[in-house]
Coordinates of C-alpha atoms in Angstrom, one line a residue:
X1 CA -82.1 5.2 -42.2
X2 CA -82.7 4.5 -38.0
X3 CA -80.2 4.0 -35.8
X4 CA -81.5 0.7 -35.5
X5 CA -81.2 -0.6 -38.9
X6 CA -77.1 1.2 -39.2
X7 CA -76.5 -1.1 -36.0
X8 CA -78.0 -4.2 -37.4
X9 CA -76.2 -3.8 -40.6
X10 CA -72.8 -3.3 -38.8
X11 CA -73.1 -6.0 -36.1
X12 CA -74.4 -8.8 -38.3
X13 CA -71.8 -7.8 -41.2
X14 CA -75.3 -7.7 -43.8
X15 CA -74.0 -8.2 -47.1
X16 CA -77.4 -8.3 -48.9
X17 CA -80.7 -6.5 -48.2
X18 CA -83.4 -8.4 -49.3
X19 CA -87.2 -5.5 -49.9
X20 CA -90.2 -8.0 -49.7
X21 CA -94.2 -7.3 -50.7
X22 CA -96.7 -9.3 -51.5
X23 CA -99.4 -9.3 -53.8
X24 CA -103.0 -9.5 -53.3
X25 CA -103.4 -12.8 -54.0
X26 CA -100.9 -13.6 -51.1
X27 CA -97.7 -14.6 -52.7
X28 CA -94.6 -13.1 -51.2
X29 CA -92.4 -11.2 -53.6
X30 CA -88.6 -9.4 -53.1
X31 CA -86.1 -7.6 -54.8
X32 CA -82.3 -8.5 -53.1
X33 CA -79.8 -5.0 -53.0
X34 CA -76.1 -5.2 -52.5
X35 CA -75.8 -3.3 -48.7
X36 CA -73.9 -1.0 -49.9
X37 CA -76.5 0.3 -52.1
X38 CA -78.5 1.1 -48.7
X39 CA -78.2 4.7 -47.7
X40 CA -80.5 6.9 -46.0
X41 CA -81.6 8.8 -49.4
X42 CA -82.8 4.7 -49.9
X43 CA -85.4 5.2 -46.9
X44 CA -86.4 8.9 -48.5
X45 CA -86.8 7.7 -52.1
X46 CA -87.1 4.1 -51.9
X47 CA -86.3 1.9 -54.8
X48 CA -88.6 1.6 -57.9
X49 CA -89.6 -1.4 -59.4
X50 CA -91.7 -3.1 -62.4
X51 CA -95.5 -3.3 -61.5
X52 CA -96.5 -5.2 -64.5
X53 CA -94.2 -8.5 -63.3
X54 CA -97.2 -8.6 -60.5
X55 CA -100.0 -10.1 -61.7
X56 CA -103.4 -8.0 -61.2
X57 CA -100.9 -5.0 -60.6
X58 CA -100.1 -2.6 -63.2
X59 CA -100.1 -2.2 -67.1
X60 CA -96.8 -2.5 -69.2
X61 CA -97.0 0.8 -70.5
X62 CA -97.9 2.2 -66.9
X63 CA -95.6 0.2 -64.6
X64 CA -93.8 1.9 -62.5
X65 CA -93.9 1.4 -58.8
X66 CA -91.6 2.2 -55.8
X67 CA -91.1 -0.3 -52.8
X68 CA -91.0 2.0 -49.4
X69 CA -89.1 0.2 -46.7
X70 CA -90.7 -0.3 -43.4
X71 CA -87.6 0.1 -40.6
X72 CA -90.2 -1.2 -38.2
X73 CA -90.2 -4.7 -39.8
X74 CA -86.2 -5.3 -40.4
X75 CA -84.5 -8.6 -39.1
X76 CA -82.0 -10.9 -40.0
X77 CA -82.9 -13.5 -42.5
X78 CA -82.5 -17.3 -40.7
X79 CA -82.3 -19.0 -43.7
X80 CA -79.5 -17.3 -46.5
X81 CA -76.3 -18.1 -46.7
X82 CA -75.2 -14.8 -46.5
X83 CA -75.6 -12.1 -43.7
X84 CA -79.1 -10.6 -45.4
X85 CA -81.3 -8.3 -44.1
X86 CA -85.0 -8.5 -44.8
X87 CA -87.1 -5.4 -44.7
X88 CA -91.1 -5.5 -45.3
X89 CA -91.9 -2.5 -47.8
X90 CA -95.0 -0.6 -48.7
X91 CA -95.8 -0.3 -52.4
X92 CA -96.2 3.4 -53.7
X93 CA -97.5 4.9 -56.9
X94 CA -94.9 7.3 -58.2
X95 CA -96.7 9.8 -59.2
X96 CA -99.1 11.0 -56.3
X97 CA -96.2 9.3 -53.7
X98 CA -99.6 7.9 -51.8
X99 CA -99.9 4.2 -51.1
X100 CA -100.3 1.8 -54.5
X101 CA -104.4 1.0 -54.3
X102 CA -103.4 -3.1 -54.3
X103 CA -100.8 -2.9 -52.1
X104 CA -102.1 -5.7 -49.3
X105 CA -100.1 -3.7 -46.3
X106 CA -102.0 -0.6 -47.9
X107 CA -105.2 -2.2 -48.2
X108 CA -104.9 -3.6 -44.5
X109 CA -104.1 0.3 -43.2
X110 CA -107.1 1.6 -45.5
X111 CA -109.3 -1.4 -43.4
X112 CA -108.2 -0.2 -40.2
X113 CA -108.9 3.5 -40.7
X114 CA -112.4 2.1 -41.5
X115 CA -113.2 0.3 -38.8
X116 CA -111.8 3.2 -36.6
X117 CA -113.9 5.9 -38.3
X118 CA -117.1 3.7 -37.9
X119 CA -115.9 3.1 -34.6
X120 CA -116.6 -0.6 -35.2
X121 CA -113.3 -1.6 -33.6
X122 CA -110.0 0.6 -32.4
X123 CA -107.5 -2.4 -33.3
X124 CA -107.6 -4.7 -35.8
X125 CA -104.6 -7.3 -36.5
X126 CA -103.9 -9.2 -40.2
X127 CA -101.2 -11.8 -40.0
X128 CA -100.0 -14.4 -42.6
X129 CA -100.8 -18.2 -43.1
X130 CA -97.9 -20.1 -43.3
X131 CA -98.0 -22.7 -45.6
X132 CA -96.0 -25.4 -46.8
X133 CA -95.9 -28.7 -48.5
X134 CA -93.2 -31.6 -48.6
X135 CA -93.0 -34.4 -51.4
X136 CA -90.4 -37.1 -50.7
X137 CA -90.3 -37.3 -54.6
X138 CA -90.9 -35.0 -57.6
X139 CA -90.4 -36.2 -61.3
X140 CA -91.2 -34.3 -64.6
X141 CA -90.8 -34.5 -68.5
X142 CA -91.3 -32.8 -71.3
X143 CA -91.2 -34.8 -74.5
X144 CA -91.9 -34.1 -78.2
X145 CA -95.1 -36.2 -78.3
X146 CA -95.7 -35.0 -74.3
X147 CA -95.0 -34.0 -70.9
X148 CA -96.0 -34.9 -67.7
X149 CA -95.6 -34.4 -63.8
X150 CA -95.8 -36.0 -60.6
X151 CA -95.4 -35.8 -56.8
X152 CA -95.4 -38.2 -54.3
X153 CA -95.6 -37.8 -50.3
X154 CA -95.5 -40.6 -47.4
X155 CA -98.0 -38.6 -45.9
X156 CA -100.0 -38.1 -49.0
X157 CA -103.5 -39.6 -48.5
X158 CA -103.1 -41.9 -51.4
X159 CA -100.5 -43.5 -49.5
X160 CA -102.2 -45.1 -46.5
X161 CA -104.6 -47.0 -48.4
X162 CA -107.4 -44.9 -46.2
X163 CA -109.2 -41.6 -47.3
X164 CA -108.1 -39.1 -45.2
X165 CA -110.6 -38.5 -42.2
X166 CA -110.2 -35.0 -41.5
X167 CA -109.9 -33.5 -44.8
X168 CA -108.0 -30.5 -44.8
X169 CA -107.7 -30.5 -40.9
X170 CA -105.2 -33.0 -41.3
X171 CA -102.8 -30.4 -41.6
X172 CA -102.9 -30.2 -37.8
X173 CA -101.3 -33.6 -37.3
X174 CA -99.3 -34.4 -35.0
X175 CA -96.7 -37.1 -34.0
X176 CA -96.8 -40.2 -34.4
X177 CA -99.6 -39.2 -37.4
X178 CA -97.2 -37.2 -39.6
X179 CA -93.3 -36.8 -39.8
X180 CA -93.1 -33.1 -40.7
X181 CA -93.6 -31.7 -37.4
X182 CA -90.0 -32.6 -36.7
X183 CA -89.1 -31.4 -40.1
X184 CA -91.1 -28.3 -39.0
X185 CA -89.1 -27.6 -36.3
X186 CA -85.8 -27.8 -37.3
X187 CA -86.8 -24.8 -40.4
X188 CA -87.7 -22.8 -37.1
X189 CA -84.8 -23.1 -35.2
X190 CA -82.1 -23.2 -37.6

């Protein structure tokens, strides 16, 4: 464990260390560890998980998989309630210890060594799309004889009465043309 990652534990009192991955398809996964079950064997060994909960990952009867924590990526989490630390992990086959073949942050290194070797390009850089959506109103039901859901949004193009002229670009809205751009902002700086 870095010096880095002792100090951020100690100074921000981290009660909970929260290992995230993500699956090729993009969906963000984690698995949250009392702090005090963080010691440096942790960073050696890392901490195995269940590769056939991913979907596309591994067979039930083959499964194994170990999360590798990345000290590079470690900061506070904005969001929890309690002092967590979130680390970003590469996924590793037990067996050989090499990186797990659908492991995206594995997958990203194997595209960069690529493009190097070919000398195509000597950086490369893969970042995330964040994504959200907010419904003013949600309802479901599930019935003997049925079920049903629904969503509703002010913003929602069924709303104004007008198809929406941009299409997906209307994700790109800003004031006075949408509302969550305030909402938006206070996620960031809270």
């Amino acid at each position: 464990m870095s010096n880095e990652i002792k100090k951020l534990i100690k100074e921000n009192e981290v009660e909970f260390v929260d290992l995230r991955f993500t699956d090729l398809r993009g969906k963000a996964h984690h698995v949250t560890l009392p702090q005090n079950k963080i010691d440096d064997n942790f960073f050696t060994n890392g901490k195995a998980f269940d590769g056939s909960s991913i979907c596309g990952w591994q067979a039930i009867n083959n499964s194994d998989l170990i999360l590798m924590p990345d000290d590079d990526t470690a900061m506070m989490d904005p969001f929890s309630e309690a002092p967590t630390l979130i680390v970003h992990c590469d996924v590793v086959d037990p067996r050989s210890r090499k990186s797990y073949i659908r492991d995206p942050r594995a997958v990203a290194k194997r595209a960069e060594g690529y493009l190097k070797s070919t000398g195509i390009a000597e950086n490369c850089y893969f970042g995330h799309e964040m994504e959200f959506f907010i419904f003013d109103d949600v309802r479901w039901d599930t019935r003997m004889q049925g079920c049903f859901y629904e969503i509703n949004s002010e913003e929602a193009s069924w709303n104004s009465g007008t198809k929406m002229e941009h299409g997906k670009e209307a994700i790109f809205l800003s004031l006075p043309l949408t509302h969550s751009v305030i909402y938006v902002v206070k996620c960031v700086m809270s």
